[in-house]
Short mmCIF file of C-alpha atoms and ligand atoms in Angstrom, two decimals:
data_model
loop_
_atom_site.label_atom_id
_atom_site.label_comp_id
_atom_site.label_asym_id
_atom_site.label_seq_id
_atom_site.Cartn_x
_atom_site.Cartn_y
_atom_site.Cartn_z
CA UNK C 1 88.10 -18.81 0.10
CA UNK C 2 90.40 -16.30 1.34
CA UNK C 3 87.62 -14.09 2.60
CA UNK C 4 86.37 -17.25 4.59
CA UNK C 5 89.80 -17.34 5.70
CA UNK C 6 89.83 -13.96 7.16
CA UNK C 7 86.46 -13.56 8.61
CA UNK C 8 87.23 -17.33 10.65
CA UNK C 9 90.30 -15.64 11.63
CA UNK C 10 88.78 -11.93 12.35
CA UNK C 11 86.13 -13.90 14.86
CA UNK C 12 88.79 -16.48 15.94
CA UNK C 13 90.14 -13.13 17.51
CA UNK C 14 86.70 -11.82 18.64
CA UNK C 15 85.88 -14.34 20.51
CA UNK C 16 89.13 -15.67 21.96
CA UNK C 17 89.12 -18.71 20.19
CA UNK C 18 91.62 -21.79 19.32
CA UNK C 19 90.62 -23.97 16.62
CA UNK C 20 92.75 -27.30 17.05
CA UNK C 21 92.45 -29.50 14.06
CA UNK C 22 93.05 -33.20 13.37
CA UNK C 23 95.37 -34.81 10.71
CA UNK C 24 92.10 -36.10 8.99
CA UNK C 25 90.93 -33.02 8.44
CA UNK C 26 90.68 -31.13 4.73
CA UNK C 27 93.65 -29.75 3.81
CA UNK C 28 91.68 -26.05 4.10
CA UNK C 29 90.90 -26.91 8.15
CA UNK C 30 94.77 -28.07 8.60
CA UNK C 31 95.76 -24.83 7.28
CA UNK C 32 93.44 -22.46 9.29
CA UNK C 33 93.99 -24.74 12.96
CA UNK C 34 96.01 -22.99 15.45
CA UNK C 35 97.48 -26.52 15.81
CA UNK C 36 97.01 -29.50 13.90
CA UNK C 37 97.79 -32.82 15.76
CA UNK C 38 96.89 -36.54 16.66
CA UNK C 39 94.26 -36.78 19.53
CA UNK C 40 96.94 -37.08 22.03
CA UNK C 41 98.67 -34.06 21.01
CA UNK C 42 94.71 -32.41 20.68
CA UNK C 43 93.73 -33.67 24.63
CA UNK C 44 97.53 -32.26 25.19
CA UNK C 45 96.41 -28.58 23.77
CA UNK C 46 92.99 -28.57 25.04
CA UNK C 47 94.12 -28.85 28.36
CA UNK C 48 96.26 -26.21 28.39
CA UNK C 49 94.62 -23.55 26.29
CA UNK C 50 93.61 -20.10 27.80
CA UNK C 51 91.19 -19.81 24.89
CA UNK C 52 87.23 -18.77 26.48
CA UNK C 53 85.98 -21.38 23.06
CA UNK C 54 87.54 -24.09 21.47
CA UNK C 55 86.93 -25.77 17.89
CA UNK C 56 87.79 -28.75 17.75
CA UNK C 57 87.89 -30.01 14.20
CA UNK C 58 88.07 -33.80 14.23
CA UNK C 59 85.15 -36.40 15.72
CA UNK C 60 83.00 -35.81 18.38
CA UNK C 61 85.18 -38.46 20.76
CA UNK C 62 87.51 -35.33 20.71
CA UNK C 63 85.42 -32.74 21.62
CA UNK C 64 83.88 -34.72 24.12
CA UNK C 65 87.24 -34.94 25.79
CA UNK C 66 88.12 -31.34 25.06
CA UNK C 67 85.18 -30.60 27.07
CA UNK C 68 85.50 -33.20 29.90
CA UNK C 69 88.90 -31.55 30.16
CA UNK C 70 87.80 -27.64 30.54
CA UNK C 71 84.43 -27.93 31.71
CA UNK C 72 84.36 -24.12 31.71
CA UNK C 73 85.42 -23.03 27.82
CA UNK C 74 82.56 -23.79 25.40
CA UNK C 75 83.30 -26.49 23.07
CA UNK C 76 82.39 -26.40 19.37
CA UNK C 77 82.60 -28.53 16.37
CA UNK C 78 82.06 -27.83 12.85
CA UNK C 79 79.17 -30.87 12.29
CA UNK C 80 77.84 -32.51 15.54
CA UNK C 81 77.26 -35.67 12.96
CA UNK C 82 80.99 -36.26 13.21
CA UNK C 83 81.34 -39.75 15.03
CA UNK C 84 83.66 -42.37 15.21
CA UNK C 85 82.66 -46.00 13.63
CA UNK C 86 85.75 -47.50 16.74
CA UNK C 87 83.72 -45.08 19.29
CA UNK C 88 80.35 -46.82 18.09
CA UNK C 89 81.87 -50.38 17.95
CA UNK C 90 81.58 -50.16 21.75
CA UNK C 91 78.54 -49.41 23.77
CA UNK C 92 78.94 -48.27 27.26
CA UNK C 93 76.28 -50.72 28.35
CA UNK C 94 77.65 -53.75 26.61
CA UNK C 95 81.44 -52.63 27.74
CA UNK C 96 80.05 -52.63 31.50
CA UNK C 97 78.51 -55.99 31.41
CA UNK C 98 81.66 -57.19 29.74
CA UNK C 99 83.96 -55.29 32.51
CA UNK C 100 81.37 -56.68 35.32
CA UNK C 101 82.19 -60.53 34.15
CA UNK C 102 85.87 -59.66 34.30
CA UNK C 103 86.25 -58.75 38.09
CA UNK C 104 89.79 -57.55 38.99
CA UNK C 105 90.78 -56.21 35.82
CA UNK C 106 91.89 -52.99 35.08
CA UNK C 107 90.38 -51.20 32.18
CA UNK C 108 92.31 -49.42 29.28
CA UNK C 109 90.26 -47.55 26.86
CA UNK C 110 91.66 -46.21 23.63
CA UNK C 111 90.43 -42.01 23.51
CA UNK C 112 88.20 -43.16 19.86
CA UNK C 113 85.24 -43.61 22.97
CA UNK C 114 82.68 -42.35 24.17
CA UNK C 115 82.60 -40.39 27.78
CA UNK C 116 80.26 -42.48 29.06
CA UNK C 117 82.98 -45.48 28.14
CA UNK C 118 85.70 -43.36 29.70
CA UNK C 119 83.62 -43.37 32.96
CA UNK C 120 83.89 -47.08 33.22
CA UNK C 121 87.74 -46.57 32.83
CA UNK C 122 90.87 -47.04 34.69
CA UNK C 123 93.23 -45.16 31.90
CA UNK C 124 92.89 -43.46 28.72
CA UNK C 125 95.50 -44.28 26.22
CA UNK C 126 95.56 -43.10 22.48
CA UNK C 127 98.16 -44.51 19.91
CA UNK C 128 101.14 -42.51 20.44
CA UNK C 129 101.08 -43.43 24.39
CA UNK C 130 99.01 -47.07 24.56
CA UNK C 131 102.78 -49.25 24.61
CA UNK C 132 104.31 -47.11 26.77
CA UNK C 133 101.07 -46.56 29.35
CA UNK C 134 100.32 -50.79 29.13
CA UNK C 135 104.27 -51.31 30.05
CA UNK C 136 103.91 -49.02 33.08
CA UNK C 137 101.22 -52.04 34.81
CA UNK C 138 103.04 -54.98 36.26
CA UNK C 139 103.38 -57.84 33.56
CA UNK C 140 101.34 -59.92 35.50
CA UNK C 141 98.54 -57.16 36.00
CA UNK C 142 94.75 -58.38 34.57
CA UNK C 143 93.77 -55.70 31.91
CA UNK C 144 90.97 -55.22 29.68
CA UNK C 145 91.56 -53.02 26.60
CA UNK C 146 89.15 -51.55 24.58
CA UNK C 147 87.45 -50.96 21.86
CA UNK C 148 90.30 -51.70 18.83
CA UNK C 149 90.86 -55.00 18.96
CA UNK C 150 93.77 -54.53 16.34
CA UNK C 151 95.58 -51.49 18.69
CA UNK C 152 95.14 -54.20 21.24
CA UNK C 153 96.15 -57.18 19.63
CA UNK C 154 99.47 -55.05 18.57
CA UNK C 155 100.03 -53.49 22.00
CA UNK C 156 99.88 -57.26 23.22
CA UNK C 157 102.40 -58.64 20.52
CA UNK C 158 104.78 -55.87 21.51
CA UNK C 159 104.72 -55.67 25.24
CA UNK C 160 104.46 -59.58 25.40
CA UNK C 161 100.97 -59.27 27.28
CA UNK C 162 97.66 -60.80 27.51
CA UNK C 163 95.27 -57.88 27.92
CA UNK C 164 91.56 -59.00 27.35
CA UNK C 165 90.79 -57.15 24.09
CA UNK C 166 87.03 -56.11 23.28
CA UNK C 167 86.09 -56.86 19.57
CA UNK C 168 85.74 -53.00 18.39
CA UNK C 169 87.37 -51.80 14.88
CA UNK C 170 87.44 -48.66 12.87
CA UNK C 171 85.84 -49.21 9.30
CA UNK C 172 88.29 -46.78 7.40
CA UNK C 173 91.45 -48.86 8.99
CA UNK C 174 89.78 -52.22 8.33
CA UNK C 175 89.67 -51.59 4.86
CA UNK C 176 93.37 -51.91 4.42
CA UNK C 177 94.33 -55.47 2.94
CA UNK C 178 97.63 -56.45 2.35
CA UNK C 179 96.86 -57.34 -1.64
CA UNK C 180 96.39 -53.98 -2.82
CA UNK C 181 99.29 -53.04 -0.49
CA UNK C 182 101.32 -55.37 -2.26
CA UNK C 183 100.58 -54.09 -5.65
CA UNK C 184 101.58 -50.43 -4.78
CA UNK C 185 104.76 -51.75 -3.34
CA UNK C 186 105.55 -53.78 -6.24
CA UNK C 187 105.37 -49.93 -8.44
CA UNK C 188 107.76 -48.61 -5.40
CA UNK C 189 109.80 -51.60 -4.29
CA UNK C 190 112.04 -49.04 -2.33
CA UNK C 191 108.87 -47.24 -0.95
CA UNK C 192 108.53 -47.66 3.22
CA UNK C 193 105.32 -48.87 4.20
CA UNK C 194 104.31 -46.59 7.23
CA UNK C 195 100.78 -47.78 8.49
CA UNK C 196 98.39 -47.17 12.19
CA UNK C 197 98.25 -49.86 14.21
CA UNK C 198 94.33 -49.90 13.78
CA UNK C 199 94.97 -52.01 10.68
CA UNK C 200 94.28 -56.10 10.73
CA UNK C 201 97.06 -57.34 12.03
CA UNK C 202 98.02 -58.91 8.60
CA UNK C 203 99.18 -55.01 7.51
CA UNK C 204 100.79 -54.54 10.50
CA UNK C 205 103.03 -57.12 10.26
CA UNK C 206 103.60 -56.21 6.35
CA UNK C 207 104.55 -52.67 7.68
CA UNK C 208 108.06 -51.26 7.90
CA UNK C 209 107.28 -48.84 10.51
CA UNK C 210 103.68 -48.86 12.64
CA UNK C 211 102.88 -45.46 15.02
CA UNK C 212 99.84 -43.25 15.58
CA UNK C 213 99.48 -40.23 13.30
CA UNK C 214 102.19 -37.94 15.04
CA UNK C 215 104.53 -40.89 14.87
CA UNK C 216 104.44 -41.98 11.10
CA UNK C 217 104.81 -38.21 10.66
CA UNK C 218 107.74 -37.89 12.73
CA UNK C 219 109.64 -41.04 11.18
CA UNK C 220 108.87 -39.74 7.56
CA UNK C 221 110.35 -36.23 8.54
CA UNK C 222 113.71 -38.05 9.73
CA UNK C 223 113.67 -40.87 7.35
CA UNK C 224 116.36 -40.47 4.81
CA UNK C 225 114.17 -42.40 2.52
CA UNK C 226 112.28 -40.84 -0.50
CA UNK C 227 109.27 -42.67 -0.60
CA UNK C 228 106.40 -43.86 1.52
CA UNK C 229 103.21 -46.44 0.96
CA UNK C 230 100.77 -45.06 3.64
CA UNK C 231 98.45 -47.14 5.46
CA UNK C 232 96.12 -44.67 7.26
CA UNK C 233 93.38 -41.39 6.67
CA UNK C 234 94.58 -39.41 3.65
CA UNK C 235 94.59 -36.79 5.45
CA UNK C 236 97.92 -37.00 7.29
CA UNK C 237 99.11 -36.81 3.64
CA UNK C 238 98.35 -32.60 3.62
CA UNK C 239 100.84 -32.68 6.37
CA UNK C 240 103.66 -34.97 5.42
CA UNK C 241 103.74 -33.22 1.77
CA UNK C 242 104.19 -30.38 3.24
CA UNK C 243 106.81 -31.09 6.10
CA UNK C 244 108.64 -33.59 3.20
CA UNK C 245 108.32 -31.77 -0.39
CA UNK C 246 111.49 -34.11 -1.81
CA UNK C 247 109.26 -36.97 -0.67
CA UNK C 248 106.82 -39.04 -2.28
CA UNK C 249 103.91 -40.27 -0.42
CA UNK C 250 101.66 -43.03 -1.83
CA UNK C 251 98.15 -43.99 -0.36
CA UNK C 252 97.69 -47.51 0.80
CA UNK C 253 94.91 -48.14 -1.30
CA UNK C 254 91.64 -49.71 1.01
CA UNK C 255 89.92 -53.21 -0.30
CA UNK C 256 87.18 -51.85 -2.93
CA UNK C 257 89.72 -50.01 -4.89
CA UNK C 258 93.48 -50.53 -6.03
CA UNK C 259 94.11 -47.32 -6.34
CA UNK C 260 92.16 -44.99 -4.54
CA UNK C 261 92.59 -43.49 -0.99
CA UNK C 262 91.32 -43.94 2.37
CA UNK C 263 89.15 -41.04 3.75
CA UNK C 264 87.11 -41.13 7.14
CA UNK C 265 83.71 -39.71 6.04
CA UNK C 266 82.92 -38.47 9.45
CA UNK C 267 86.13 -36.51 9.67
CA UNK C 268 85.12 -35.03 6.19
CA UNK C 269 82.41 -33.96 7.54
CA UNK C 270 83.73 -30.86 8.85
CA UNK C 271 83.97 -28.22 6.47
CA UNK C 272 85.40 -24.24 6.03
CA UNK C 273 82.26 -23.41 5.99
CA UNK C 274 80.85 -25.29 8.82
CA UNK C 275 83.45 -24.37 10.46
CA UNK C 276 82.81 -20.99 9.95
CA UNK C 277 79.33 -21.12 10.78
CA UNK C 278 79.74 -22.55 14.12
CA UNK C 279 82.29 -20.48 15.22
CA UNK C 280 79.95 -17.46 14.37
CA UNK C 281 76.60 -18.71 16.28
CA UNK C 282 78.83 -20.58 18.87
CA UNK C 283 77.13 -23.62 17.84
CA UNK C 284 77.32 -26.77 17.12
CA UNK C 285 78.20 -27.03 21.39
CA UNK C 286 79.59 -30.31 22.82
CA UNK C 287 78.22 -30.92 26.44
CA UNK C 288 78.82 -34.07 28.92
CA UNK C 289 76.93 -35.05 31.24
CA UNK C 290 78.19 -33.79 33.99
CA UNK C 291 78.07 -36.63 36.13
CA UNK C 292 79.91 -38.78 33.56
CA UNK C 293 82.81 -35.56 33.23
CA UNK C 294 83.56 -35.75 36.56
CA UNK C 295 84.16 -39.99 36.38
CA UNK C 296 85.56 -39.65 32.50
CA UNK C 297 88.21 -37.13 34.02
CA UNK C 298 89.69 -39.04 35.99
CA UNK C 299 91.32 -41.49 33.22
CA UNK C 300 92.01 -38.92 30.70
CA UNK C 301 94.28 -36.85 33.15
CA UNK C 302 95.74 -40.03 34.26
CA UNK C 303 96.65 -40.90 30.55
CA UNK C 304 98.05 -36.79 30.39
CA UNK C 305 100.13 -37.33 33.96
CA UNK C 306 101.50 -40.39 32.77
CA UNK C 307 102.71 -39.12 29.25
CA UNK C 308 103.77 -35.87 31.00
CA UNK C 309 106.65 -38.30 32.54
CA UNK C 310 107.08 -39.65 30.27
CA UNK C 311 108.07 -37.01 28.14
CA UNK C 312 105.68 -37.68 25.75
P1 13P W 1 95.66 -40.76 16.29
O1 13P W 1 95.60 -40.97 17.76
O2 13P W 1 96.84 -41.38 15.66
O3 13P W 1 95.49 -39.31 15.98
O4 13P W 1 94.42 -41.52 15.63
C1 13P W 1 93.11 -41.10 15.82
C2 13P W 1 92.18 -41.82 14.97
O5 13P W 1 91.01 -41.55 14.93
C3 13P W 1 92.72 -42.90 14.18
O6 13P W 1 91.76 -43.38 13.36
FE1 SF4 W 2 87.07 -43.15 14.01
FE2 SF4 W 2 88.27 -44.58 12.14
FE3 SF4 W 2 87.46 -42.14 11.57
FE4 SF4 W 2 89.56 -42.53 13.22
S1 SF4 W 2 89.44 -43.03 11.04
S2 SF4 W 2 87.86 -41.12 13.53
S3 SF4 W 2 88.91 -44.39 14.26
S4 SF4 W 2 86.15 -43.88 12.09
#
């Protein structure tokens, strides 16, 4: 492993690369990233890199916008099979019928989407910006949010609106039920339950705190509380363990197991090794069609403007 380690690193040099990696990634990814993030915070360092390559370990959706953003750098991923069951719950043809029998409305998209649904979009949003990007419309403004229908359902409790929500879910944050929950919590009454707002609605309203990645992280880190039930990908766990070592963190178990944990299979997809190998033949490659790039964009960099302001 450590050789891996230091040949990924010799060539990350080599080639003037950045490897950005996702809080779903394996542990062994987190560690080796130059920065390991939530997709805003990914988009965020994409944008600005002065890398010539970037690896982007985490789902294709990412890469995609990674690329859409700096048409220029080349774009690699560690297994091009990496998708997104949200990204696929949403077709771009079925989301333009749907948009063309809603005239007048304005279209948020959540970033787990394809480019060629970010072309039919007003406004990217991802879950650390979605409240705070929905609140900057008018309250009377006629929106259609896609694909989670949960994220959207949640933004709409919150903010008091009545956005149009598409029917899209993610199958790793479906699994979540509020049973299995229960029976952690009742082994750690005192334990927080932290969980992503892509869980049924039922878990979000059994949560004690609901945020995107970067946000659960951030209230565990300041939380003077010792112990945490959490409702999203494992993964995130790699990352609180090590920012909290006095602090226990606890799995929300998904629906087929009371114990277990909740992985993403595509993010687990991506390996050292595939990692390694694509950053030595430069390939896997994410490309975009450039006609869609230059509609897709426009939306992303309005989501990055808009969060720039806001100080997020
Ligand atoms: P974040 O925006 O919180 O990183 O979530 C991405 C994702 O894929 C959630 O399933
Ligand atoms: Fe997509 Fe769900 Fe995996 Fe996130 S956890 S990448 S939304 S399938």
């Amino acid at each position: 492993m450590n050789d891996l380690i230091s040949v990924i690193n010799k060539l990350k040099k080599e080639k003037n690369a950045l490897i950005l990696g996702h809080y779903y990634q394996n542990s062994e990814i987190q560690d080796i990233s130059d920065f390991v993030g939530d997709s805003l915070a990914l988009a965020q360092w994409a944008a600005k890199t002065e890398a010539d390559i970037i690896v982007m370990c985490g789902v294709h959706f990412m890469g995609e916008t990674a690329k859409i953003l700096c048409p220029d750098k080349k774009i690699l991923v560690p297994d091009i099979e990496a998708g997104c069951s949200l990204a696929d719950s949403c077709p771009a043809d079925k989301f333009a019928e749907f948009i063309k029998t809603h005239p007048g409305y304005t279209v948020i998209s959540y970033v787990n989407t394809t480019a060629a649904v970010k072309a039919l979009t007003d406004v990217v949003v991802t879950s650390s910006n979605a409240k705070q990007i929905v609140e900057s419309f008018p309250k009377d403004e006629k929106i259609i949010f896609g694909p989670d229908k949960n994220l959207g359902n949640y933004i709409n409790s919150i903010t008091n609106r009545n956005m149009l929500i598409w029917d899209g879910a993610c199958d790793v944050h479906e699994k979540f039920s509020v049973e299995n929950i229960l029976k952690v919590k009742v082994e750690h009454p005192d334990a927080l339950i932290l969980a992503h707002p892509e869980c049924k609605g039922a878990v979000l309203k059994l949560a004690d705190v609901v945020g995107s990645t970067a946000a659960l992280l951030k209230y565990a880190i300041k939380s003077d509380k010792r112990e945490f039930i959490i409702a999203t990908e494992s993964g995130i766990l790699h990352e609180m363990r090590m920012k909290c070592p006095n602090k226990t963190f606890i799995p929300a178990p998904p629906n087929d197991s009371t114990y277990g944990c909740s992985e993403c299979s595509f993010m687990k997809l991506n390996t050292i090794e595939k990692l390694y190998d694509c950053l030595k033949n430069e390939s896997p490659e994410i490309n975009v069609d450039p006609y869609i790039a230059r509609k897709a964009v426009i939306p992303i960099k309005r989501m990055l403007d808009i969060s720039a302001q806001l100080g997020l």
